[in-house]
């Protein structure tokens, strides 16, 4: 299934344990796809192991690449973030350049999808790691969205509040700017009501951490999103 | 005329004087377009004045934006560099973001064209200004080309040797990597022979400074490029 039609996806962290039964419920929940990705302790072993377990189900699976070392084949797509509000070229294009320099001969380019990230929770690990400037207002975020759509023509813009539920008015304002670039929202979705709220504006709602805290609530977000769309 | 079919263009510096007769010879030379752009003392007055004078001729004219303050309407396209080998996010995406934040409501987006720049002459002003890492080898440049074509999907990759004639083998190697991204070569072309050599590999050859030093030689590069293609 093409990621462009995704409304709801679950994001699984390869560094976190998930029981086979729980994974089956996630994969058979009616969600449109699984993103495998995390910031800490992501290893090739974890990434392969989770892939093999997800592959038993008939569902699209994407690796969101955080470290080049953890990349393994077999995924349907590889989502590669470029952090639009980072203050360090490393997270905008340098690690990308290094990875292409090292592995360019082996990359299936049509599987590589550029994700423009805007990281908005100042306290999350991703913001610190990427030296993201999170002290930005709505005008700044809208300008990033326009840059993503019109200048870099990125297929995906990902508003990331990692660990914190975001500003739905901001997500609405960003959606209003986008026509071709697909808007992902991720961060802090803990229940069906929040998933529903973000699904009014985001093209694709990403549900992550709640999987590990309350699986039933996590599963409930699938129907909430599908009913909203 | 669409820039995608350009084989030869002249680059005029709005801060440099050019006599009306010389400008007429440039515009009627058979070149495919005129790029207006420079690094020093670029003012809105200079950019408007040159535009008005070029507009008397039936030729495509593009503003390559170096400072937001100098942008004026009336150009066919606005080429906006993103310096792929810069070490400062300012020249990759920050000035772009600021300009979009300030002027986003007035931009005709379809006129905006992203140019991936690789600056390879360590002694040129552009390299110093943008803190470009010019200590890179062919593998690095090829990885930038692959990143431009496959990851950012940039319409233009511009190999810039500003003021110095470049490595034709490197330009050939980059061209070999590109299918969709249009390869511009600029820098140090002083005669028909050099223009011909770069035209074997670059999709578009840019001739600049020699205009101000030897107009007849500059004009001779048009036929040299057209005969090569």
Short mmCIF file of C-alpha atoms in Angstrom, two decimals, chain B:
data_model
loop_
_atom_site.label_atom_id
_atom_site.label_comp_id
_atom_site.label_asym_id
_atom_site.label_seq_id
_atom_site.Cartn_x
_atom_site.Cartn_y
_atom_site.Cartn_z
CA UNK B 1 11.67 29.65 -22.99
CA UNK B 2 11.76 27.02 -20.30
CA UNK B 3 15.09 26.85 -18.48
CA UNK B 4 15.05 23.06 -18.80
CA UNK B 5 16.13 23.35 -22.46
CA UNK B 6 18.96 25.80 -21.81
CA UNK B 7 22.34 24.76 -23.20
CA UNK B 8 24.17 28.07 -22.88
CA UNK B 9 23.49 31.07 -20.68
CA UNK B 10 25.30 34.26 -19.84
CA UNK B 11 25.50 35.41 -16.22
CA UNK B 12 25.52 39.17 -15.78
CA UNK B 13 26.58 40.83 -12.55
CA UNK B 14 24.22 43.66 -11.60
CA UNK B 15 27.08 45.40 -9.77
CA UNK B 16 29.23 45.59 -12.92
CA UNK B 17 28.86 48.15 -15.70
CA UNK B 18 27.98 46.94 -19.16
CA UNK B 19 27.57 49.29 -22.12
CA UNK B 20 24.25 49.17 -24.04
CA UNK B 21 25.95 47.99 -27.22
CA UNK B 22 27.67 45.14 -25.37
CA UNK B 23 24.45 44.14 -23.67
CA UNK B 24 22.73 44.06 -27.06
CA UNK B 25 25.44 41.74 -28.41
CA UNK B 26 25.00 39.43 -25.40
CA UNK B 27 21.23 39.32 -25.68
CA UNK B 28 21.28 38.78 -29.45
CA UNK B 29 24.11 36.24 -29.37
CA UNK B 30 21.86 33.21 -29.66
CA UNK B 31 22.33 32.29 -26.00
CA UNK B 32 19.32 30.65 -24.36
CA UNK B 33 18.96 32.96 -21.39
CA UNK B 34 20.46 35.52 -19.08
CA UNK B 35 21.06 34.92 -15.39
CA UNK B 36 21.40 38.07 -13.32
CA UNK B 37 23.43 37.36 -10.22
CA UNK B 38 26.47 38.28 -8.20
CA UNK B 39 27.97 38.10 -4.73
CA UNK B 40 29.03 41.69 -4.04
CA UNK B 41 27.16 44.98 -3.92
CA UNK B 42 24.00 43.50 -5.38
CA UNK B 43 21.28 46.13 -4.92
CA UNK B 44 17.62 46.30 -5.91
CA UNK B 45 18.48 49.30 -8.12
CA UNK B 46 21.14 47.34 -9.99
CA UNK B 47 18.84 44.34 -10.37
CA UNK B 48 15.92 46.42 -11.67
CA UNK B 49 18.07 48.50 -14.00
CA UNK B 50 19.63 45.45 -15.64
CA UNK B 51 16.22 43.75 -15.94
CA UNK B 52 14.72 46.76 -17.72
CA UNK B 53 17.61 46.89 -20.16
CA UNK B 54 17.49 43.13 -20.87
CA UNK B 55 13.70 43.21 -21.29
CA UNK B 56 14.12 45.22 -24.52
CA UNK B 57 15.32 41.96 -26.05
CA UNK B 58 13.32 38.81 -26.54
CA UNK B 59 15.20 36.59 -24.15
CA UNK B 60 14.49 34.66 -20.93
CA UNK B 61 15.91 36.36 -17.86
CA UNK B 62 16.39 34.83 -14.44
CA UNK B 63 17.39 36.39 -11.13
CA UNK B 64 19.71 34.21 -9.10
CA UNK B 65 18.93 35.41 -5.62
CA UNK B 66 21.91 36.16 -3.39
CA UNK B 67 20.28 38.66 -1.03
CA UNK B 68 16.58 38.90 -0.30
CA UNK B 69 16.78 42.72 -0.32
CA UNK B 70 17.65 42.77 -4.02
CA UNK B 71 14.66 40.75 -5.20
CA UNK B 72 12.40 42.60 -7.64
CA UNK B 73 9.49 41.36 -9.74
CA UNK B 74 9.54 40.99 -13.52
CA UNK B 75 11.97 38.12 -13.90
CA UNK B 76 10.88 34.90 -15.62
CA UNK B 77 12.29 32.76 -12.82
CA UNK B 78 14.02 33.16 -9.50
CA UNK B 79 16.79 30.64 -8.95
CA UNK B 80 17.39 30.12 -5.24
CA UNK B 81 20.63 28.36 -4.29
CA UNK B 82 20.88 25.85 -1.46
CA UNK B 83 24.58 25.24 -0.87
CA UNK B 84 24.95 21.49 -0.48
CA UNK B 85 28.54 21.67 0.79
CA UNK B 86 27.98 24.58 3.18
CA UNK B 87 28.75 23.98 6.84
CA UNK B 88 26.22 26.62 7.93
CA UNK B 89 22.46 25.99 7.87
CA UNK B 90 22.05 29.67 6.90
CA UNK B 91 23.04 28.87 3.30
CA UNK B 92 21.21 25.56 3.14
CA UNK B 93 17.77 26.65 4.33
CA UNK B 94 17.70 29.47 6.91
CA UNK B 95 17.81 32.55 4.69
CA UNK B 96 15.23 30.76 2.54
CA UNK B 97 13.03 30.27 5.59
CA UNK B 98 13.41 33.91 6.66
CA UNK B 99 12.60 35.17 3.16
CA UNK B 100 9.52 32.94 2.94
CA UNK B 101 8.45 34.10 6.39
CA UNK B 102 8.72 37.73 5.30
CA UNK B 103 7.53 37.59 1.69
CA UNK B 104 5.65 34.27 1.45
CA UNK B 105 2.32 35.91 0.71
CA UNK B 106 3.71 37.62 -2.40
CA UNK B 107 5.74 34.80 -3.93
CA UNK B 108 4.67 33.26 -7.22
CA UNK B 109 5.77 29.79 -6.23
CA UNK B 110 5.97 28.35 -9.74
CA UNK B 111 8.68 30.93 -10.57
CA UNK B 112 10.83 29.74 -7.67
CA UNK B 113 13.45 27.17 -8.68
CA UNK B 114 15.73 25.40 -6.19
CA UNK B 115 19.36 25.17 -7.27
CA UNK B 116 21.61 22.75 -5.43
CA UNK B 117 25.05 24.39 -5.38
CA UNK B 118 28.37 22.66 -4.96
CA UNK B 119 31.06 25.32 -4.61
CA UNK B 120 34.48 23.93 -5.47
CA UNK B 121 36.89 26.85 -5.73
CA UNK B 122 38.15 27.36 -2.15
CA UNK B 123 39.39 30.86 -2.94
CA UNK B 124 36.19 32.33 -4.34
CA UNK B 125 34.04 34.75 -2.39
CA UNK B 126 30.99 32.48 -2.55
CA UNK B 127 32.93 29.66 -0.84
CA UNK B 128 34.08 31.93 1.98
CA UNK B 129 30.70 33.63 2.38
CA UNK B 130 28.81 30.34 2.62
CA UNK B 131 31.47 28.49 4.66
CA UNK B 132 31.55 25.82 1.98
CA UNK B 133 33.63 22.73 2.61
CA UNK B 134 35.65 22.67 -0.60
CA UNK B 135 38.14 20.07 0.67
CA UNK B 136 36.14 17.28 -0.86
CA UNK B 137 36.94 14.57 -3.33
CA UNK B 138 35.12 13.11 -6.32
CA UNK B 139 33.27 10.59 -4.13
CA UNK B 140 31.91 13.43 -2.01
CA UNK B 141 30.76 15.38 -5.04
CA UNK B 142 29.07 12.31 -6.51
CA UNK B 143 27.29 11.71 -3.20
CA UNK B 144 26.04 15.33 -3.29
CA UNK B 145 24.82 14.77 -6.84
CA UNK B 146 22.95 11.63 -5.80
CA UNK B 147 21.48 13.47 -2.82
CA UNK B 148 20.35 16.29 -5.12
CA UNK B 149 18.74 13.94 -7.61
CA UNK B 150 17.28 11.20 -5.41
CA UNK B 151 16.74 12.67 -1.96
CA UNK B 152 15.94 16.37 -2.41
CA UNK B 153 14.92 15.84 -6.07
CA UNK B 154 16.28 19.25 -6.98
CA UNK B 155 15.54 20.51 -10.49
CA UNK B 156 19.07 21.96 -10.85
CA UNK B 157 22.53 20.98 -9.63
CA UNK B 158 25.04 23.77 -10.16
CA UNK B 159 28.75 22.98 -10.04
CA UNK B 160 30.32 26.34 -9.26
CA UNK B 161 34.03 26.99 -9.69
CA UNK B 162 33.48 30.78 -9.65
CA UNK B 163 36.56 32.42 -11.16
CA UNK B 164 38.45 29.18 -11.81
CA UNK B 165 38.12 26.68 -14.63
CA UNK B 166 36.97 23.40 -13.18
CA UNK B 167 37.78 19.70 -13.37
CA UNK B 168 36.11 18.38 -16.51
CA UNK B 169 36.50 14.76 -15.37
CA UNK B 170 34.57 15.57 -12.22
CA UNK B 171 31.82 17.27 -14.23
CA UNK B 172 31.64 14.19 -16.46
CA UNK B 173 31.40 11.91 -13.40
CA UNK B 174 28.57 14.00 -11.95
CA UNK B 175 26.67 14.05 -15.24
CA UNK B 176 26.87 10.25 -15.31
CA UNK B 177 24.90 10.17 -12.01
CA UNK B 178 22.10 12.48 -13.07
CA UNK B 179 18.96 11.67 -14.97
CA UNK B 180 16.28 14.17 -13.87
CA UNK B 181 18.34 16.90 -12.24
CA UNK B 182 19.73 19.42 -14.74
CA UNK B 183 23.48 19.97 -14.46
CA UNK B 184 24.75 23.55 -14.66
CA UNK B 185 28.46 24.22 -14.89
CA UNK B 186 29.86 27.66 -14.12
CA UNK B 187 33.32 29.04 -13.48
CA UNK B 188 36.33 30.32 -15.34
CA UNK B 189 35.19 29.74 -18.92
CA UNK B 190 37.39 32.13 -20.92
CA UNK B 191 37.12 30.83 -24.46
CA UNK B 192 35.20 28.68 -26.93
CA UNK B 193 37.42 25.65 -26.31
CA UNK B 194 36.63 25.54 -22.57
CA UNK B 195 32.93 26.11 -23.21
CA UNK B 196 32.95 23.24 -25.69
CA UNK B 197 34.72 20.96 -23.25
CA UNK B 198 32.21 21.55 -20.43
CA UNK B 199 29.26 21.37 -22.85
CA UNK B 200 30.14 17.72 -23.52
CA UNK B 201 28.93 16.93 -20.01
CA UNK B 202 27.04 19.82 -18.42
CA UNK B 203 23.46 20.25 -19.58
CA UNK B 204 23.82 24.01 -19.25
CA UNK B 205 27.05 25.99 -19.51
CA UNK B 206 27.18 29.34 -17.73
CA UNK B 207 29.55 32.01 -19.05
CA UNK B 208 30.15 34.99 -16.79
CA UNK B 209 33.25 37.06 -16.06
CA UNK B 210 34.77 36.85 -19.53
CA UNK B 211 31.88 39.07 -20.70
CA UNK B 212 33.56 41.96 -18.90
CA UNK B 213 37.09 41.12 -20.06
CA UNK B 214 36.74 39.96 -23.65
CA UNK B 215 33.30 40.26 -25.14
CA UNK B 216 34.25 38.65 -28.46
CA UNK B 217 35.53 35.54 -26.67
CA UNK B 218 32.40 35.49 -24.55
CA UNK B 219 30.18 35.63 -27.63
CA UNK B 220 32.21 32.83 -29.25
CA UNK B 221 31.20 30.44 -26.47
CA UNK B 222 27.58 30.43 -27.68
CA UNK B 223 28.35 28.78 -31.00
CA UNK B 224 30.93 26.51 -29.34
CA UNK B 225 28.30 25.14 -26.96
CA UNK B 226 25.54 24.88 -29.56
CA UNK B 227 27.85 23.02 -31.95
CA UNK B 228 28.79 20.55 -29.20
CA UNK B 229 25.28 19.67 -28.13
#
